[in-house]
Tab-separated table of C-alpha atoms in Angstrom:
chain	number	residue	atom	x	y	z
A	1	UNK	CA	93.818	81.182	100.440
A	2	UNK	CA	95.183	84.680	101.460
A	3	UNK	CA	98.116	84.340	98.377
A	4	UNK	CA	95.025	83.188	95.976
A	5	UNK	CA	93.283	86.387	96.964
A	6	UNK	CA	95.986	88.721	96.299
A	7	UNK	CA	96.649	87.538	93.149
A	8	UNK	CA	93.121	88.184	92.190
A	9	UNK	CA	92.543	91.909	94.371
A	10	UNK	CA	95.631	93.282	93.816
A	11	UNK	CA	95.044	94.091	89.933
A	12	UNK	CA	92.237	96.184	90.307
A	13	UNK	CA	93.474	98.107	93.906
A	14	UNK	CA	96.513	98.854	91.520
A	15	UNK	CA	95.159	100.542	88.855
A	16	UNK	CA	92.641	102.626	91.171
A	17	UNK	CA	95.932	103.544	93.521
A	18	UNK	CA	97.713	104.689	89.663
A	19	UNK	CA	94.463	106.715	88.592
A	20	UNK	CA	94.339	108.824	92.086
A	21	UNK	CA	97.880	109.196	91.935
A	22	UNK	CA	97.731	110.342	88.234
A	23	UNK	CA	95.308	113.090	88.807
A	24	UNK	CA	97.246	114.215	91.906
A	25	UNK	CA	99.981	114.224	90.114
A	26	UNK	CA	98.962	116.526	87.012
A	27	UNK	CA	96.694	118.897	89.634
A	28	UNK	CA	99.923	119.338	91.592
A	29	UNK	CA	102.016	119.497	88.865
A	30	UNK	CA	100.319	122.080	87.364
A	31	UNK	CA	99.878	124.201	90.859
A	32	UNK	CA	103.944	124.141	91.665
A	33	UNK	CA	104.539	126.313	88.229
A	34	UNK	CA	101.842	128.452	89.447
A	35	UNK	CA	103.365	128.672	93.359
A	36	UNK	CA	106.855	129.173	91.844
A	37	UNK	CA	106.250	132.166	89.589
A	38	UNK	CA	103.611	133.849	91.756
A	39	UNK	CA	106.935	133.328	94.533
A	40	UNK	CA	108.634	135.399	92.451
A	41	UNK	CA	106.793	137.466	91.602
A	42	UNK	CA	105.027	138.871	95.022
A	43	UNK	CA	108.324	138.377	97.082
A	44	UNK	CA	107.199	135.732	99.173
A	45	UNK	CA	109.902	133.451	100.466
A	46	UNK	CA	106.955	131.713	101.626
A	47	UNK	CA	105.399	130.936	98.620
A	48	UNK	CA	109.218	129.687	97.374
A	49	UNK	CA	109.249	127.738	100.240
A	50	UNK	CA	106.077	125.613	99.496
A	51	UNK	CA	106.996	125.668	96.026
A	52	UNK	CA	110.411	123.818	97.273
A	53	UNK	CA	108.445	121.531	99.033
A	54	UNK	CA	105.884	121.016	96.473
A	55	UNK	CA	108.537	120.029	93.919
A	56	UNK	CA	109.656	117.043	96.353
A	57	UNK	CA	106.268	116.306	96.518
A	58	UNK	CA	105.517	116.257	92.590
A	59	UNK	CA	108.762	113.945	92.597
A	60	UNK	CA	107.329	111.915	95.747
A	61	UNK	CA	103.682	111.355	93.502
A	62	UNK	CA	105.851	110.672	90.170
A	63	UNK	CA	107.723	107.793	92.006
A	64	UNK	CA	104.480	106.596	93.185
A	65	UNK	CA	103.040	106.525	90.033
A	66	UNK	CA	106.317	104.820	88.887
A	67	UNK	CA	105.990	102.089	91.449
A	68	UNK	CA	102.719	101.295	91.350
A	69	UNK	CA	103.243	100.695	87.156
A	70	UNK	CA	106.539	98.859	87.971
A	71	UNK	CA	105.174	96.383	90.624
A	72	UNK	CA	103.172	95.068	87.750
A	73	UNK	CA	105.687	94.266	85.494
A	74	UNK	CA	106.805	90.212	84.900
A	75	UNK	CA	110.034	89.220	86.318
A	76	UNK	CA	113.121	88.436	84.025
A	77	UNK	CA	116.149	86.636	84.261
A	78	UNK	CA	117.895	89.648	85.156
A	79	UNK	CA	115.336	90.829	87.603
A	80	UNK	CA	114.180	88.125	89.755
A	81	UNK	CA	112.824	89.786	92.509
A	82	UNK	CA	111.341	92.073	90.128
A	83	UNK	CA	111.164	96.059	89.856
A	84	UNK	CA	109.382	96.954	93.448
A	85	UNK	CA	112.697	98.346	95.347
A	86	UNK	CA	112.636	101.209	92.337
A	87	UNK	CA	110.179	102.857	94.251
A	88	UNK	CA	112.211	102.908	97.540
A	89	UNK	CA	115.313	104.043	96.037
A	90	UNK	CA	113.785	106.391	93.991
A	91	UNK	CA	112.213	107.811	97.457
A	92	UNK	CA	115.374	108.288	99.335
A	93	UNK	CA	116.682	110.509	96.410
A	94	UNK	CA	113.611	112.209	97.018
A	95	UNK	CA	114.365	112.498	100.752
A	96	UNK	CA	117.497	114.174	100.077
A	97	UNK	CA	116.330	116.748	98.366
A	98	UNK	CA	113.296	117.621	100.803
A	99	UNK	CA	116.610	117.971	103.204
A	100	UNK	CA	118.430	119.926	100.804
A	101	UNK	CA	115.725	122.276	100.259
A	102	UNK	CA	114.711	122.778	103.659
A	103	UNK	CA	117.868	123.237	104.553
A	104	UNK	CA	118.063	126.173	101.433
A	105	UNK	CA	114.842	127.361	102.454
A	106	UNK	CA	116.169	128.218	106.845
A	107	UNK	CA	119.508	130.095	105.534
A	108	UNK	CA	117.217	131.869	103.187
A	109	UNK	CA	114.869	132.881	105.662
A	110	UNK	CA	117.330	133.828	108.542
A	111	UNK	CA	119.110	135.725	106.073
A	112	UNK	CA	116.170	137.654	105.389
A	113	UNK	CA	115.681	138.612	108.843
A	114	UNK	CA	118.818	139.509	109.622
A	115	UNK	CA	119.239	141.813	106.849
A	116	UNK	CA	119.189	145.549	107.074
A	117	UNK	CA	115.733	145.595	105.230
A	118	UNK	CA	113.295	142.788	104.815
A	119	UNK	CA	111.740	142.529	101.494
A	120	UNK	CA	108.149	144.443	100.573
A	121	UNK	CA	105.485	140.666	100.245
A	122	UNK	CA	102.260	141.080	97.962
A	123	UNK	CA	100.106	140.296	101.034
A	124	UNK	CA	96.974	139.723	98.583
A	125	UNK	CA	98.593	137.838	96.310
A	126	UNK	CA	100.301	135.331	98.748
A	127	UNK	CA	96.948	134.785	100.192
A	128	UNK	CA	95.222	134.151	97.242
A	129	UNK	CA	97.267	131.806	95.821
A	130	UNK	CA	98.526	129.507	99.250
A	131	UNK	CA	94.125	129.792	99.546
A	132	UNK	CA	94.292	127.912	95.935
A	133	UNK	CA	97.249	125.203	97.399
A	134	UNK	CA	95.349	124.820	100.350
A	135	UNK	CA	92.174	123.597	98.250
A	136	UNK	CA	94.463	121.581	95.905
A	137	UNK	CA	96.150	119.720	98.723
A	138	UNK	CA	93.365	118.855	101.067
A	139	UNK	CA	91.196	117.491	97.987
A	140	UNK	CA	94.504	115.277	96.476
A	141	UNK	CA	94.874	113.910	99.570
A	142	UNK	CA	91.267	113.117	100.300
A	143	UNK	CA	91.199	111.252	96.389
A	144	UNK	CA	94.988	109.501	97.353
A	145	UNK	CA	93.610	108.236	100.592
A	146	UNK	CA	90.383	106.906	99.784
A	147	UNK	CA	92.727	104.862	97.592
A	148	UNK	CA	95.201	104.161	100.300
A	149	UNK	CA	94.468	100.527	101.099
A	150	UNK	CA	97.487	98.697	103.083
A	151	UNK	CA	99.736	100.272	100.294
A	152	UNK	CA	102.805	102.135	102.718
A	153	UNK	CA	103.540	103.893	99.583
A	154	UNK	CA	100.235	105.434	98.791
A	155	UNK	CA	100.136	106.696	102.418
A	156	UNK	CA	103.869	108.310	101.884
A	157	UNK	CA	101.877	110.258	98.935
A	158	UNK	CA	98.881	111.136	101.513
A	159	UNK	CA	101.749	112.340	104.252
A	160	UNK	CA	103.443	114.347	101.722
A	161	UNK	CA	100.343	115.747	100.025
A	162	UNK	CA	99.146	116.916	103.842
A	163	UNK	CA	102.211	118.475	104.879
A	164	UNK	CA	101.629	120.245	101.438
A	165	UNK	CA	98.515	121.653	102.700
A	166	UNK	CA	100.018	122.612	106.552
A	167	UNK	CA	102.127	124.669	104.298
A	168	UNK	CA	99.695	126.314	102.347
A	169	UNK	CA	98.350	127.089	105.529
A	170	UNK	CA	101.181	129.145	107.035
A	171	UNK	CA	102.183	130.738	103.748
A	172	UNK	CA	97.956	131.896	104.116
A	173	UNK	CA	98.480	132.970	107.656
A	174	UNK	CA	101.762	135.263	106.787
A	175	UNK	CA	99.460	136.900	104.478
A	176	UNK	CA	96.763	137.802	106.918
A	177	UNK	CA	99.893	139.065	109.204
A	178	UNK	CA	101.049	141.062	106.509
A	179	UNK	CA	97.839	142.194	105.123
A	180	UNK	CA	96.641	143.427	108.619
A	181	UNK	CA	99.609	144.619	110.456
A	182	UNK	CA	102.410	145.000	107.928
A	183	UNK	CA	103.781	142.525	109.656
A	184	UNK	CA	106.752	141.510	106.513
A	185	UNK	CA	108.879	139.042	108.712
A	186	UNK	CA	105.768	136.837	109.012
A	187	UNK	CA	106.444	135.432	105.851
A	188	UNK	CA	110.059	134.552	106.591
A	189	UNK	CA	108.930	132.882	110.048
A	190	UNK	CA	106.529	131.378	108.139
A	191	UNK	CA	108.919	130.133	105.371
A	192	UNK	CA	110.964	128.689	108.763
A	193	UNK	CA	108.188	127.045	110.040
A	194	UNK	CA	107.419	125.049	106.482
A	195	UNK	CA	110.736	124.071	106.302
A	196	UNK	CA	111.367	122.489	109.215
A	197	UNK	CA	107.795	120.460	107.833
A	198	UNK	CA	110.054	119.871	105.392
A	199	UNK	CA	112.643	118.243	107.043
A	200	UNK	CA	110.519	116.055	109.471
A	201	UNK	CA	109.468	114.293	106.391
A	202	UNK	CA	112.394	114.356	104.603
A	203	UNK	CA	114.198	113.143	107.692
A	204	UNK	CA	111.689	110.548	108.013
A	205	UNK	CA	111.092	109.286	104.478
A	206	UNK	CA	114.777	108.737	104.236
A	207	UNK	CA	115.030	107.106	107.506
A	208	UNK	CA	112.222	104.654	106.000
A	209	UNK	CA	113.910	104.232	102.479
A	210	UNK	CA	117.147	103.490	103.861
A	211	UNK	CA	116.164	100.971	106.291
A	212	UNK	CA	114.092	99.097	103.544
A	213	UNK	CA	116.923	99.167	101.722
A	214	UNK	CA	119.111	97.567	104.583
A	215	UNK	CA	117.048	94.950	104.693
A	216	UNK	CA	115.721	95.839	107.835
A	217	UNK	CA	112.397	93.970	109.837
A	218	UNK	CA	109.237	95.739	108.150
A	219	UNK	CA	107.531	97.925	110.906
A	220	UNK	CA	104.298	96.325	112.799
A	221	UNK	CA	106.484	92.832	112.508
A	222	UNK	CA	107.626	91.145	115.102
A	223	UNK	CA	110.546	88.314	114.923
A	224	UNK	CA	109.616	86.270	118.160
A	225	UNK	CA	105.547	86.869	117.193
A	226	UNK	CA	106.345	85.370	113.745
A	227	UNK	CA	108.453	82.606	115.347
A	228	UNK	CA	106.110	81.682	118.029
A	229	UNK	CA	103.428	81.451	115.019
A	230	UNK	CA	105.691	79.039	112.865
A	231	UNK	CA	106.202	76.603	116.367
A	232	UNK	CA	102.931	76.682	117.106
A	233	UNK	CA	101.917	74.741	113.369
A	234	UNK	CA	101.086	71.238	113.894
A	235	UNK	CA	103.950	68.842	113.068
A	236	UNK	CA	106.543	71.356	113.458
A	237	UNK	CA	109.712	70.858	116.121
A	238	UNK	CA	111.184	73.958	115.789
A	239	UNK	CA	112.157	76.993	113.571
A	240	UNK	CA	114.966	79.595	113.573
A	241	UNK	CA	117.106	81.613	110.758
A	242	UNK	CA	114.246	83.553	110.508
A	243	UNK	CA	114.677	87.064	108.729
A	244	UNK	CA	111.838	89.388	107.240
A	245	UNK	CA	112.243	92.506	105.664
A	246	UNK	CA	110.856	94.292	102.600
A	247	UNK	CA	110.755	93.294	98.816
A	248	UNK	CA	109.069	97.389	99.048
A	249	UNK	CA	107.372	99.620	100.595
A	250	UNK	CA	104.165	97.417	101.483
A	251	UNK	CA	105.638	93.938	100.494
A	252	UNK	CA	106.857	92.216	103.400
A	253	UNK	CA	109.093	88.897	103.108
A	254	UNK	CA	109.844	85.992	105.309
A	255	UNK	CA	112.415	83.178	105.185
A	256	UNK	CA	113.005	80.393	108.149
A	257	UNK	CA	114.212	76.809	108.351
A	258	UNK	CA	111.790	74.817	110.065
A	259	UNK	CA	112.226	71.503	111.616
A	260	UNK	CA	109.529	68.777	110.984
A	261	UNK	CA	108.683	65.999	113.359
A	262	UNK	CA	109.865	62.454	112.579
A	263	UNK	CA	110.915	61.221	109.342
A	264	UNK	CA	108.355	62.828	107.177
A	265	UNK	CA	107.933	61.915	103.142
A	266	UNK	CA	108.558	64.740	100.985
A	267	UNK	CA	104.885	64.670	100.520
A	268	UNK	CA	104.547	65.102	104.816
A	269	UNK	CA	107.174	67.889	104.496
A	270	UNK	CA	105.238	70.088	102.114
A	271	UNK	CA	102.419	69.865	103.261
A	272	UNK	CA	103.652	71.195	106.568
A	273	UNK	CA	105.091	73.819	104.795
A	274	UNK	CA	101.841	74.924	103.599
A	275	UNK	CA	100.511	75.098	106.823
A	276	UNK	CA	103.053	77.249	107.917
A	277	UNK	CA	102.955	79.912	104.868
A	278	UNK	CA	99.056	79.745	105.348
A	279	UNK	CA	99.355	80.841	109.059
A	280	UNK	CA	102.017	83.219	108.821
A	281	UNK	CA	99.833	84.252	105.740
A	282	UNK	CA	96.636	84.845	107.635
A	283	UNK	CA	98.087	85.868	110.952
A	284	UNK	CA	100.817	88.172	109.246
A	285	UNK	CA	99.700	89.018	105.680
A	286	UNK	CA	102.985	87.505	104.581
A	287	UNK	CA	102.509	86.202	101.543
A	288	UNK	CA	106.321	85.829	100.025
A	289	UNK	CA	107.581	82.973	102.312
A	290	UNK	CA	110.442	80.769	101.781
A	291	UNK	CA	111.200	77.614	103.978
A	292	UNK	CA	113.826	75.639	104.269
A	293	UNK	CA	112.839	71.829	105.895
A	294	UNK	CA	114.877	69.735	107.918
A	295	UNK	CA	114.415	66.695	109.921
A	296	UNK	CA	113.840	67.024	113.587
A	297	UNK	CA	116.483	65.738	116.284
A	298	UNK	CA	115.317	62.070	117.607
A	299	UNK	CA	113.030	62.497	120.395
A	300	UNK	CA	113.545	60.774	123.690
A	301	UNK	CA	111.170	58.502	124.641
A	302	UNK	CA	109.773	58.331	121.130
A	303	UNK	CA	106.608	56.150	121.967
A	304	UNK	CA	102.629	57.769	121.423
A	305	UNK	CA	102.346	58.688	125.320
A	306	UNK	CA	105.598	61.058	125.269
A	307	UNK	CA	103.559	63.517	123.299
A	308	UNK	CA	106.564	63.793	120.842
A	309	UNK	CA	105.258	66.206	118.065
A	310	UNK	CA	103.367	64.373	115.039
A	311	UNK	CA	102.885	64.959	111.556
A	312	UNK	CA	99.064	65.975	110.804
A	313	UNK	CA	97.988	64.178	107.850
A	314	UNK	CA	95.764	66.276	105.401
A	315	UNK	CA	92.580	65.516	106.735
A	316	UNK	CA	93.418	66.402	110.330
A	317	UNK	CA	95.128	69.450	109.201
A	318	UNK	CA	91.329	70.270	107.653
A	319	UNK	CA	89.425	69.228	111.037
């Protein structure tokens, strides 16, 4: 039921997660030329430091876009699994150049301060245009959310896309400190305090990447919950080589061998099986489940009053 369902829902949740992502894309796109140059051009390491930021961001959105379009796509002989882990690896490069910058951004900054002058800041002018990114932000994320579903990837774009908008926030507030008091180091404190925004998420989108990409146990998954699950099916002995992890971001995976009571037919066997990848299905939301079936160990005593497990047939399976 559940994988009949997704083959039907996930078409259309796809191509509205690709249209929000799209015009987040070009809005911010078209913002981190504007946040560059008016960096420059007002002396606000701020500004260059949410333009830094942004660009990871624009990347971030891009390789969402780029997943979303790839998870679509058939799968070949040379791609069996299909193209969903370019999104992941295409986010840890992202990762590690939120850290880079960040990193850029701090030496920048302390530099700045320590220096025998700190550079004049067009107060106005940062204000006005982190007031701008601030608007941007907060509405892209709004339009990327309400699109979010259960998709891990759109809410990377929704993290990155807020953290945006904490930035234009500071860069707004070192304005006001500047505009009011003359206060010039706010906006290298305030280029400080985005960067280290910067690498939280950096730091954390690569921890994520990397540990899809070692094949790790997909967060909010449990091993001995999923095993517990697979024992509990009717006509089942026993399970174990279970593993899970990610096919990407928001596509878990499960394999197990399972042991089935008795001497079942293959007929018995598979239909066992499908009980199992409907409850781990319903109970889980793991849909990609592979099972390997054995026979079950001779039980002793054998007879009807042991309560030795038994194999449901269909239509007690259905009662």
């Amino acid at each position: 039921m559940a994988a009949h369902m997704a083959e039907h829902v996930v078409g259309p949740v796809r191509r509205g997660q690709s249209r929000a992502l799209v015009w987040a894309l070009g809005l911010n796109g078209a913002f981190l030329v504007v946040e560059l140059v008016a960096g420059v051009l007002f002396g606000s390491l701020a500004l260059l430091a949410d333009a830094g930021h942004m660009v990871a961001d624009v990347l971030g959105l891009g390789i969402a876009v780029a997943g979303v379009a790839l998870s679509g796509r058939p799968l070949s002989r040379r791609h069996s699994f299909g193209f969903a882990r370019a999104e992941v690896l295409a986010a840890q490069i992202s990762s590690l150049l939120l850290v880079a910058g960040g990193i850029w951004v701090i030496v920048e900054a302390v530099s700045r301060m320590t220096g025998p002058t700190i550079p004049e800041v067009n107060a106005p002018g940062l204000m006005w245009v982190a007031l701008v990114g601030l608007v941007i932000n907060v509405a892209s994320a709004v339009v990327v959310h309400r699109a979010e579903g259960e998709s891990l990837n759109m809410r990377a774009a929704v993290v990155h896309l807020a953290t945006d908008a904490v930035g234009s926030l500071a860069a707004l507030v070192a304005g006001a400190l500047i505009w009011a008091f003359g206060w010039s180091w706010a906006d290298s404190v305030a280029s400080v305090l985005i960067a280290l925004l910067v690498l939280w998420a950096g730091g954390r989108l690569l921890a994520q990447s990397t540990h899809i990409l070692m094949e790790g146990t997909p967060p909010g998954l449990d091993a001995d919950d999923v095993l517990s699950a697979l024992r509990a099916v009717p006509g089942v002995v026993d399970g174990h080589h279970l593993h899970l992890w990610n096919l990407a971001s928001d596509e878990a995976a499960c394999s197990a061998h399972i042991a089935v009571a008795g001497l079942p037919t293959l007929a018995e066997a598979q239909h066992v099986a499908h009980l199992v990848k409907s409850e781990l299905a319903d109970r889980f939301g793991l849909i990609h489940v592979t099972l390997e079936l054995e026979d079950a160990p001779p039980l002793q005593p054998t007879n009807a009053e042991s309560g030795a497990p038994q194999i449901p047939s269909k239509e007690q399976s259905h009662t």
